[in-house]
CSV table of C-alpha atoms in Angstrom, one decimal:
chain,number,residue,atom,x,y,z
A,1,UNK,CA,116.3,123.0,85.3
A,2,UNK,CA,119.3,121.0,84.3
A,3,UNK,CA,118.9,118.0,82.0
A,4,UNK,CA,119.8,114.6,83.5
A,5,UNK,CA,122.6,112.6,82.0
A,6,UNK,CA,121.9,109.2,80.5
A,7,UNK,CA,123.3,107.5,83.7
A,8,UNK,CA,121.1,109.6,85.9
A,9,UNK,CA,118.0,108.7,83.8
A,10,UNK,CA,119.0,105.0,84.2
A,11,UNK,CA,119.2,105.3,88.0
A,12,UNK,CA,115.8,107.1,88.2
A,13,UNK,CA,114.2,104.5,85.9
A,14,UNK,CA,115.6,101.7,88.2
A,15,UNK,CA,114.3,103.5,91.2
A,16,UNK,CA,110.8,103.8,89.7
A,17,UNK,CA,110.9,100.1,88.7
A,18,UNK,CA,111.8,99.1,92.3
A,19,UNK,CA,108.9,101.2,93.7
A,20,UNK,CA,106.5,99.5,91.3
A,21,UNK,CA,107.8,96.1,92.2
A,22,UNK,CA,107.6,96.8,95.9
A,23,UNK,CA,103.9,97.7,95.9
A,24,UNK,CA,102.7,94.2,96.6
A,25,UNK,CA,105.5,93.2,98.9
A,26,UNK,CA,105.2,94.6,102.5
A,27,UNK,CA,108.4,95.8,104.2
A,28,UNK,CA,110.4,96.3,101.0
A,29,UNK,CA,109.7,100.0,100.4
A,30,UNK,CA,111.8,101.4,103.4
A,31,UNK,CA,114.7,99.1,102.4
A,32,UNK,CA,114.6,100.4,98.8
A,33,UNK,CA,114.5,104.0,99.9
A,34,UNK,CA,117.3,103.6,102.4
A,35,UNK,CA,119.5,101.9,99.8
A,36,UNK,CA,119.0,104.6,97.2
A,37,UNK,CA,119.4,107.3,99.7
A,38,UNK,CA,122.7,105.8,101.0
A,39,UNK,CA,124.0,105.5,97.4
A,40,UNK,CA,123.0,109.0,96.5
A,41,UNK,CA,126.1,110.2,98.4
A,42,UNK,CA,128.3,108.6,95.7
A,43,UNK,CA,130.0,111.3,93.7
A,44,UNK,CA,128.7,111.7,90.1
A,45,UNK,CA,132.2,111.4,88.8
A,46,UNK,CA,132.5,107.8,90.2
A,47,UNK,CA,130.9,106.4,87.0
A,48,UNK,CA,132.3,102.8,87.4
A,49,UNK,CA,130.9,102.4,90.8
A,50,UNK,CA,127.5,103.8,89.7
A,51,UNK,CA,127.4,101.5,86.7
A,52,UNK,CA,128.3,98.5,88.9
A,53,UNK,CA,125.4,99.4,91.3
A,54,UNK,CA,123.0,99.8,88.4
A,55,UNK,CA,123.9,96.3,87.1
A,56,UNK,CA,123.5,94.9,90.7
A,57,UNK,CA,120.2,96.8,91.1
A,58,UNK,CA,118.7,95.3,87.9
A,59,UNK,CA,119.6,91.8,89.2
A,60,UNK,CA,118.0,92.5,92.6
A,61,UNK,CA,114.9,93.9,90.9
A,62,UNK,CA,114.5,90.6,89.0
A,63,UNK,CA,114.7,88.8,92.3
A,64,UNK,CA,112.1,91.2,93.8
A,65,UNK,CA,109.7,90.7,90.9
A,66,UNK,CA,109.8,86.9,91.4
A,67,UNK,CA,106.5,85.8,92.8
A,68,UNK,CA,108.3,83.6,95.3
A,69,UNK,CA,110.1,86.5,96.9
A,70,UNK,CA,108.4,87.3,100.2
A,71,UNK,CA,111.3,88.5,102.4
A,72,UNK,CA,114.6,90.3,102.2
A,73,UNK,CA,117.7,89.1,104.0
A,74,UNK,CA,121.2,90.6,103.9
A,75,UNK,CA,124.5,88.8,104.1
A,76,UNK,CA,127.1,90.5,106.2
A,77,UNK,CA,130.7,89.6,106.5
A,78,UNK,CA,131.6,88.1,109.8
A,79,UNK,CA,135.2,88.5,111.1
A,80,UNK,CA,135.6,86.4,114.2
A,81,UNK,CA,137.8,88.1,116.8
A,82,UNK,CA,141.3,86.8,117.0
A,83,UNK,CA,143.4,86.8,120.2
A,84,UNK,CA,146.9,87.1,118.8
A,85,UNK,CA,148.5,88.1,122.0
A,86,UNK,CA,147.1,85.2,124.1
A,87,UNK,CA,148.2,82.2,122.2
A,88,UNK,CA,148.7,79.2,124.5
A,89,UNK,CA,151.6,76.8,123.9
A,90,UNK,CA,152.0,73.4,125.4
A,91,UNK,CA,155.0,73.2,127.7
A,92,UNK,CA,156.8,69.9,127.9
A,93,UNK,CA,158.1,69.3,131.4
C-alpha cells in the first residue's frame, strides 16, 4: 500500500474531525460526505486549490464545533436575468 503524502494526511485528518464534530448535529453528515466526495475529483497536482480548501475546511469545522450551530445554509450567487434585446426607450412625440 502506498504511503500518503503530507497533504493527503491533512485532508484525511480534517475529514475525521468533521465526522466527529457532526455526531451530535443531525443533518450534517450527508453534507460533509457530499462535499468531500465532490472535492475528491480535484487532481492531486492542484496543490494550491487543495490547500485553499483545507484552510476553508478548518474554518468551517470551527463553526460546526460551535455549540450555537444548529443548521447549515449555503450562499449561492444569484445572477438576475437581463433582457438586453428588449430595452424600452421613451419616444418623444
